Amino acid sequence: MTKLRLGVIGTGAFAEACHVPGLQSHPRAEVVALCGRDLARTRALAERLHVPEITTDYRELCARKDLDAITIATPNACHAAQAQAAFAAGKHVFCEKPLGMSVREVREMLRIAEGSQKVHQVSFTYRYLYGVQELKRRVLQGDVGAPYYVRVKHESWEGLHPDAKVGFREKLDLGGGGVLYDVGSHLFDLVQFVFGSVHSVLGDMILVPRERLDPKTGALVPVETDDVVSAWFCCENGVHGHLFASRATPSSGEKAFIEVVGS
């Protein structure tokens, strides 16, 4: 049986919990190499997950002739360069969301991806939850009548926990945004998955001023990215909706949901 041979770029929590073990669980996939910036960390993770080869140079990984595909689980600021290197080397690419740091950057990534004629996918995993799949099926078959309103929410206050650390999502140069990029991208994708393109958006963001520990330096540093996002939007098919994403407010019930109202 022919196997798809893959390289994984990234050695953080998502690479360890999702990318590598997820690929290894498939009978037709083989994780050949792991790439990370820190040699010791990369070697230790590869040993734990039984990945045979490592590198600290993503360009070297992408250039390997024995790999078919690359998955990217790195800070947001790294996605564009790594994906483009993979496409240039003729690899299929699976990239964590958000794709890039700006609309311009993402459009260029898409242009290169489509030009490569390789499989390219963003990790909008919520699409594949049973509840979401069933919601879309019921909406399309008319169970709620003509839909006119959708509400989607993801809420916690983990970002205000006194023991919370500063990672790349709390830094503008690495994350580009906070809860909007991290969770909001998922929520907007769910809306578009069910209803099609969003036509217009009006929104606002809140950053709660505070400092938290940077685990790399041991210093207290300011959180730089948004904590609360609220947006009203309208889809091209006329469905209106409201989106709310937060890491700084307590949820009053379910932490996350998508709700559709129809005639």
Coordinates of N, CA, C and O in Angstrom, one line a residue, residues 93-217:
V93 N 0.0 21.0 0.7 CA 0.1 21.8 2.0 C -1.2 21.8 2.8 O -2.2 22.1 2.2
F94 N -1.0 21.5 4.0 CA -2.1 21.7 5.0 C -1.6 22.6 6.1 O -0.6 22.4 6.7
C95 N -2.3 23.8 6.2 CA -1.8 24.9 7.0 C -2.8 25.3 8.1 O -4.0 25.3 7.9
E96 N -2.2 25.5 9.3 CA -3.1 26.0 10.4 C -3.7 27.4 10.0 O -3.1 28.1 9.2
K97 N -4.8 27.7 10.7 CA -5.4 29.0 10.5 C -4.9 29.9 11.6 O -4.3 29.5 12.6
P98 N -5.0 31.2 11.3 CA -5.3 31.9 10.1 C -4.2 31.7 9.1 O -3.0 31.6 9.5
L99 N -4.5 31.8 7.8 CA -3.5 31.5 6.8 C -2.3 32.5 6.9 O -1.1 32.2 6.8
G100 N -2.6 33.8 7.1 CA -1.6 34.8 7.1 C -1.9 36.0 8.0 O -2.8 36.0 8.7
M101 N -1.1 37.0 7.8 CA -1.2 38.2 8.7 C -2.0 39.3 8.1 O -2.3 40.3 8.8
S102 N -2.4 39.2 6.8 CA -3.2 40.3 6.2 C -3.9 39.7 5.0 O -3.6 38.6 4.5
V103 N -4.9 40.4 4.5 CA -5.6 39.9 3.3 C -4.7 39.8 2.1 O -4.8 38.9 1.3
R104 N -3.8 40.8 2.0 CA -2.9 40.8 0.8 C -2.0 39.6 0.9 O -1.8 38.9 -0.2
E105 N -1.5 39.2 2.0 CA -0.6 38.1 2.2 C -1.4 36.8 1.9 O -0.8 35.9 1.2
V106 N -2.6 36.7 2.3 CA -3.4 35.5 2.1 C -3.7 35.3 0.6 O -3.7 34.2 0.1
R107 N -4.1 36.4 0.0 CA -4.4 36.4 -1.4 C -3.2 35.9 -2.3 O -3.3 35.1 -3.2
E108 N -2.0 36.3 -1.9 CA -0.8 35.9 -2.6 C -0.6 34.4 -2.3 O -0.2 33.6 -3.2
M109 N -0.8 33.9 -1.1 CA -0.7 32.5 -0.8 C -1.6 31.7 -1.6 O -1.3 30.6 -2.2
L110 N -2.9 32.2 -1.7 CA -3.9 31.4 -2.5 C -3.5 31.4 -4.0 O -3.6 30.4 -4.7
R111 N -3.0 32.5 -4.5 CA -2.5 32.5 -5.9 C -1.4 31.5 -6.2 O -1.5 30.7 -7.2
I112 N -0.5 31.4 -5.3 CA 0.6 30.5 -5.5 C 0.1 29.0 -5.3 O 0.5 28.1 -6.0
A113 N -0.8 28.8 -4.3 CA -1.3 27.5 -4.1 C -2.1 27.0 -5.3 O -1.9 25.9 -5.8
E114 N -2.9 27.8 -5.9 CA -3.7 27.4 -7.1 C -2.8 27.2 -8.3 O -3.1 26.3 -9.1
G115 N -1.8 28.0 -8.4 CA -0.9 27.9 -9.5 C 0.0 26.6 -9.4 O 0.4 26.1 -10.4
S116 N 0.2 26.1 -8.2 CA 1.0 24.9 -8.0 C 0.2 23.6 -8.4 O 0.8 22.6 -8.6
Q117 N -1.1 23.7 -8.5 CA -2.0 22.6 -8.8 C -1.8 21.5 -7.7 O -2.1 20.3 -8.0
K118 N -1.4 21.8 -6.6 CA -1.3 20.9 -5.5 C -2.5 21.0 -4.5 O -3.1 22.1 -4.5
V119 N -2.8 20.0 -3.7 CA -3.8 20.0 -2.8 C -3.4 21.0 -1.7 O -2.3 21.0 -1.2
H120 N -4.3 22.0 -1.3 CA -4.0 22.9 -0.3 C -5.3 23.1 0.6 O -6.4 23.2 0.1
Q121 N -5.1 23.1 1.9 CA -6.2 23.2 2.8 C -5.8 23.9 4.1 O -4.7 23.8 4.5
V122 N -6.8 24.6 4.6 CA -6.7 25.3 5.9 C -7.3 24.5 7.0 O -8.4 23.8 6.7
S123 N -6.8 24.5 8.2 CA -7.3 23.6 9.2 C -8.5 24.1 9.9 O -8.5 24.4 11.1
F124 N -9.6 24.4 9.2 CA -10.9 24.7 9.8 C -11.6 23.5 10.2 O -12.6 23.0 9.6
T125 N -11.1 22.9 11.3 CA -11.6 21.6 11.7 C -13.0 21.6 12.3 O -13.7 20.5 12.3
Y126 N -13.5 22.7 12.7 CA -14.9 22.7 13.2 C -15.9 22.3 12.2 O -17.0 21.9 12.5
R127 N -15.6 22.5 10.9 CA -16.5 22.1 9.8 C -16.9 20.6 9.9 O -17.9 20.2 9.4
Y128 N -16.0 19.8 10.5 CA -16.2 18.4 10.4 C -16.8 17.8 11.7 O -16.9 16.6 11.8
L129 N -17.2 18.7 12.6 CA -17.9 18.2 13.8 C -19.3 17.7 13.4 O -19.9 18.3 12.5
Y130 N -19.7 16.7 14.0 CA -21.0 16.1 13.6 C -22.1 17.1 13.7 O -23.0 17.2 12.8
G131 N -22.2 17.9 14.8 CA -23.2 18.9 14.9 C -23.3 19.9 13.8 O -24.3 20.3 13.3
V132 N -22.1 20.4 13.4 CA -22.0 21.3 12.3 C -22.5 20.7 11.0 O -23.2 21.3 10.2
Q133 N -22.0 19.5 10.7 CA -22.4 18.8 9.5 C -24.0 18.6 9.5 O -24.6 18.8 8.5
E134 N -24.5 18.2 10.6 CA -25.9 18.0 10.7 C -26.7 19.3 10.6 O -27.8 19.4 9.9
L135 N -26.2 20.4 11.2 CA -26.8 21.7 11.0 C -26.9 22.1 9.6 O -28.0 22.5 9.1
K136 N -25.8 22.0 8.9 CA -25.8 22.4 7.4 C -26.8 21.5 6.6 O -27.6 22.1 5.8
R137 N -26.8 20.2 6.9 CA -27.8 19.4 6.2 C -29.2 19.8 6.4 O -30.0 19.9 5.5
R138 N -29.5 20.1 7.7 CA -30.9 20.5 8.0 C -31.3 21.8 7.5 O -32.4 22.0 7.0
V139 N -30.4 22.8 7.5 CA -30.6 24.1 6.9 C -30.9 23.9 5.4 O -31.8 24.5 4.8
L140 N -30.0 23.1 4.7 CA -30.2 23.0 3.3 C -31.5 22.2 2.9 O -32.0 22.5 1.8
Q141 N -31.9 21.3 3.7 CA -33.2 20.6 3.4 C -34.4 21.4 3.9 O -35.5 20.9 3.7
G142 N -34.2 22.5 4.5 CA -35.4 23.4 4.8 C -36.0 23.1 6.1 O -37.2 23.6 6.4
D143 N -35.3 22.4 7.1 CA -35.9 22.1 8.4 C -36.3 23.4 9.2 O -37.2 23.3 10.0
V144 N -35.6 24.5 9.0 CA -35.9 25.7 9.7 C -36.6 26.7 8.8 O -36.8 27.9 9.2
G145 N -37.0 26.3 7.6 CA -37.6 27.2 6.7 C -36.6 28.1 6.0 O -35.4 27.6 5.9
A146 N -36.9 29.3 5.7 CA -36.0 30.2 5.1 C -35.1 30.8 6.2 O -35.7 31.6 7.0
P147 N -33.8 30.6 6.3 CA -33.0 31.2 7.3 C -32.8 32.7 7.2 O -32.7 33.2 6.0
Y148 N -32.9 33.4 8.3 CA -32.7 34.8 8.2 C -31.7 35.4 9.2 O -31.3 36.5 9.1
Y149 N -31.3 34.5 10.2 CA -30.4 35.0 11.2 C -29.5 33.9 11.8 O -30.0 32.8 12.0
V150 N -28.3 34.2 11.9 CA -27.4 33.2 12.5 C -26.5 33.8 13.6 O -26.1 35.0 13.5
R151 N -26.4 33.1 14.7 CA -25.6 33.6 15.8 C -24.5 32.6 16.1 O -24.8 31.4 16.3
V152 N -23.3 33.0 16.3 CA -22.2 32.1 16.6 C -21.3 32.7 17.6 O -21.0 33.9 17.6
K153 N -20.9 31.9 18.6 CA -20.2 32.4 19.8 C -19.2 31.4 20.3 O -19.4 30.2 20.3
H154 N -18.1 32.0 20.8 CA -17.1 31.2 21.5 C -16.6 32.1 22.7 O -16.0 33.1 22.4
E155 N -16.8 31.6 23.9 CA -16.5 32.6 25.0 C -15.9 31.8 26.2 O -16.3 30.7 26.6
S156 N -14.8 32.5 26.7 CA -14.2 32.0 28.0 C -13.5 33.2 28.6 O -13.4 34.3 28.0
W157 N -12.9 33.0 29.8 CA -12.1 34.1 30.3 C -10.7 33.6 30.7 O -10.1 34.1 31.6
E158 N -10.3 32.6 29.9 CA -8.9 32.0 30.2 C -7.8 33.0 30.0 O -6.8 32.9 30.6
G159 N -8.0 34.0 29.1 CA -7.0 35.1 28.9 C -6.7 35.9 30.1 O -5.7 36.6 30.2
L160 N -7.7 36.0 31.1 CA -7.5 36.8 32.3 C -7.0 36.0 33.5 O -6.8 36.6 34.5
H161 N -6.8 34.7 33.3 CA -6.3 33.9 34.4 C -5.0 34.4 34.9 O -4.1 34.7 34.0
P162 N -4.8 34.6 36.2 CA -3.5 35.1 36.6 C -2.3 34.3 36.3 O -1.1 34.8 36.2
D163 N -2.5 33.0 36.0 CA -1.4 32.1 35.6 C -1.2 32.0 34.1 O -0.3 31.3 33.6
A164 N -2.0 32.7 33.3 CA -1.9 32.7 31.9 C -0.5 33.2 31.4 O 0.0 34.1 32.0
K165 N 0.0 32.6 30.4 CA 1.4 33.0 29.9 C 1.2 33.7 28.6 O 0.2 33.6 27.9
V166 N 2.2 34.5 28.2 CA 2.2 35.1 26.9 C 2.9 34.2 25.9 O 4.0 33.8 26.0
G167 N 2.1 33.8 24.9 CA 2.6 33.1 23.7 C 2.5 33.9 22.5 O 2.3 35.1 22.5
F168 N 2.6 33.3 21.3 CA 2.7 34.1 20.1 C 1.3 34.7 19.8 O 1.3 35.8 19.2
R169 N 0.2 34.2 20.3 CA -1.1 34.8 20.1 C -1.3 36.1 20.8 O -2.2 36.8 20.5
E170 N -0.5 36.3 21.8 CA -0.6 37.6 22.6 C 0.4 38.6 22.1 O 0.5 39.7 22.6
K171 N 1.1 38.3 21.0 CA 2.1 39.3 20.4 C 1.7 39.6 19.0 O 1.5 38.8 18.2
L172 N 1.7 40.9 18.7 CA 1.2 41.4 17.4 C 2.2 40.9 16.3 O 1.7 40.6 15.2
D173 N 3.5 40.9 16.5 CA 4.4 40.6 15.4 C 4.3 39.2 15.0 O 4.6 38.8 13.9
L174 N 4.0 38.3 16.0 CA 3.9 36.8 15.7 C 2.5 36.4 15.4 O 2.3 35.5 14.5
G175 N 1.5 36.9 16.1 CA 0.1 36.5 16.0 C -0.7 37.3 15.0 O -1.6 36.8 14.4
G176 N -0.4 38.6 14.9 CA -1.2 39.5 14.1 C -2.5 39.9 14.7 O -3.0 41.0 14.4
G177 N -3.0 39.1 15.5 CA -4.3 39.4 16.2 C -4.5 38.3 17.3 O -3.7 37.3 17.4
G178 N -5.4 38.6 18.2 CA -5.6 37.7 19.3 C -6.8 36.8 19.1 O -6.7 35.9 18.3
V179 N -7.9 37.0 19.8 CA -9.0 36.1 19.7 C -9.7 36.2 18.3 O -10.3 35.2 17.9
L180 N -9.6 37.3 17.6 CA -10.1 37.4 16.3 C -9.5 36.5 15.3 O -10.1 35.7 14.6
Y181 N -8.1 36.4 15.3 CA -7.4 35.5 14.4 C -7.6 34.1 14.9 O -7.7 33.2 14.1
D182 N -7.5 33.9 16.2 CA -7.5 32.5 16.8 C -8.8 31.8 16.7 O -8.9 30.7 16.1
V183 N -9.8 32.5 17.2 CA -11.2 31.9 17.3 C -12.1 32.5 16.2 O -12.9 31.8 15.6
G184 N -12.0 33.8 16.1 CA -12.9 34.4 15.1 C -12.8 33.9 13.7 O -13.8 33.8 13.0
S185 N -11.6 33.5 13.3 CA -11.4 32.9 12.0 C -12.2 31.6 11.8 O -12.9 31.3 10.8
H186 N -12.3 30.8 12.9 CA -13.1 29.6 12.9 C -14.6 29.9 12.8 O -15.3 29.3 12.0
L187 N -15.0 31.0 13.5 CA -16.4 31.3 13.5 C -16.9 31.8 12.2 O -18.0 31.5 11.7
F188 N -16.1 32.7 11.6 CA -16.5 33.2 10.3 C -16.5 32.1 9.3 O -17.4 32.1 8.4
D189 N -15.6 31.2 9.4 CA -15.6 30.0 8.5 C -16.8 29.2 8.6 O -17.4 28.7 7.6
L190 N -17.3 29.0 9.9 CA -18.5 28.2 10.1 C -19.7 28.9 9.4 O -20.5 28.2 8.7
V191 N -19.8 30.2 9.5 CA -20.9 30.9 8.9 C -20.8 30.7 7.3 O -21.8 30.4 6.7
Q192 N -19.6 30.8 6.8 CA -19.5 30.7 5.3 C -19.7 29.3 4.9 O -20.1 29.0 3.8
F193 N -19.3 28.3 5.7 CA -19.5 26.9 5.4 C -21.0 26.6 5.2 O -21.4 25.8 4.4
V194 N -21.8 27.2 6.1 CA -23.2 26.9 6.1 C -24.0 27.8 5.1 O -24.8 27.3 4.3
F195 N -23.6 29.1 5.0 CA -24.4 30.0 4.2 C -23.7 30.6 3.0 O -24.4 31.4 2.3
G196 N -22.4 30.4 2.8 CA -21.7 31.0 1.7 C -21.1 32.3 2.2 O -21.0 32.6 3.3
S197 N -20.6 33.1 1.2 CA -19.7 34.2 1.5 C -20.4 35.3 2.3 O -21.6 35.6 2.2
V198 N -19.6 35.9 3.2 CA -20.0 37.1 4.0 C -19.8 38.3 3.1 O -18.8 38.5 2.5
H199 N -20.9 39.1 3.0 CA -20.9 40.3 2.2 C -20.3 41.5 2.9 O -19.6 42.3 2.3
S200 N -20.7 41.8 4.1 CA -20.3 43.0 4.8 C -20.2 42.7 6.3 O -20.9 41.8 6.8
V201 N -19.3 43.5 7.0 CA -19.1 43.2 8.4 C -18.9 44.6 9.1 O -18.3 45.5 8.6
L202 N -19.5 44.7 10.3 CA -19.2 45.8 11.2 C -18.8 45.3 12.5 O -19.6 44.5 13.1
G203 N -17.7 45.6 13.0 CA -17.2 45.0 14.2 C -16.4 45.9 15.1 O -16.1 47.0 14.8
D204 N -16.0 45.3 16.3 CA -15.3 46.1 17.3 C -14.4 45.1 18.1 O -14.8 43.9 18.2
M205 N -13.3 45.6 18.7 CA -12.4 44.7 19.5 C -12.1 45.4 20.8 O -12.0 46.6 20.8
I206 N -11.8 44.6 21.8 CA -11.4 45.1 23.1 C -10.1 44.4 23.5 O -10.0 43.2 23.4
L207 N -9.2 45.1 24.0 CA -8.0 44.6 24.6 C -8.0 45.0 26.1 O -8.1 46.2 26.4
V208 N -7.9 44.1 27.0 CA -7.9 44.4 28.4 C -6.4 44.6 28.8 O -5.6 43.7 28.7
P209 N -6.0 45.8 29.2 CA -4.6 46.1 29.5 C -4.1 45.2 30.7 O -4.7 45.2 31.7
R210 N -3.0 44.5 30.5 CA -2.4 43.7 31.5 C -1.1 43.2 31.1 O -0.7 43.2 29.9
E211 N -0.3 42.7 32.0 CA 0.9 42.0 31.8 C 0.9 40.6 32.2 O 0.2 40.3 33.2
R212 N 1.6 39.7 31.5 CA 1.7 38.3 31.9 C 3.1 37.8 31.6 O 3.9 38.5 30.9
L213 N 3.4 36.7 32.2 CA 4.7 36.2 32.2 C 5.1 35.6 30.8 O 4.3 34.9 30.2
D214 N 6.2 36.0 30.2 CA 6.7 35.4 29.0 C 7.6 34.2 29.4 O 8.6 34.4 30.0
P215 N 7.1 33.0 29.1 CA 7.9 31.8 29.5 C 9.3 31.7 28.9 O 10.1 31.0 29.5
K216 N 9.6 32.4 27.8 CA 10.9 32.3 27.2 C 11.9 33.2 27.9 O 13.1 32.8 28.0
T217 N 11.4 34.4 28.4 CA 12.4 35.3 29.0 C 12.2 35.4 30.5 O 13.1 35.9 31.2

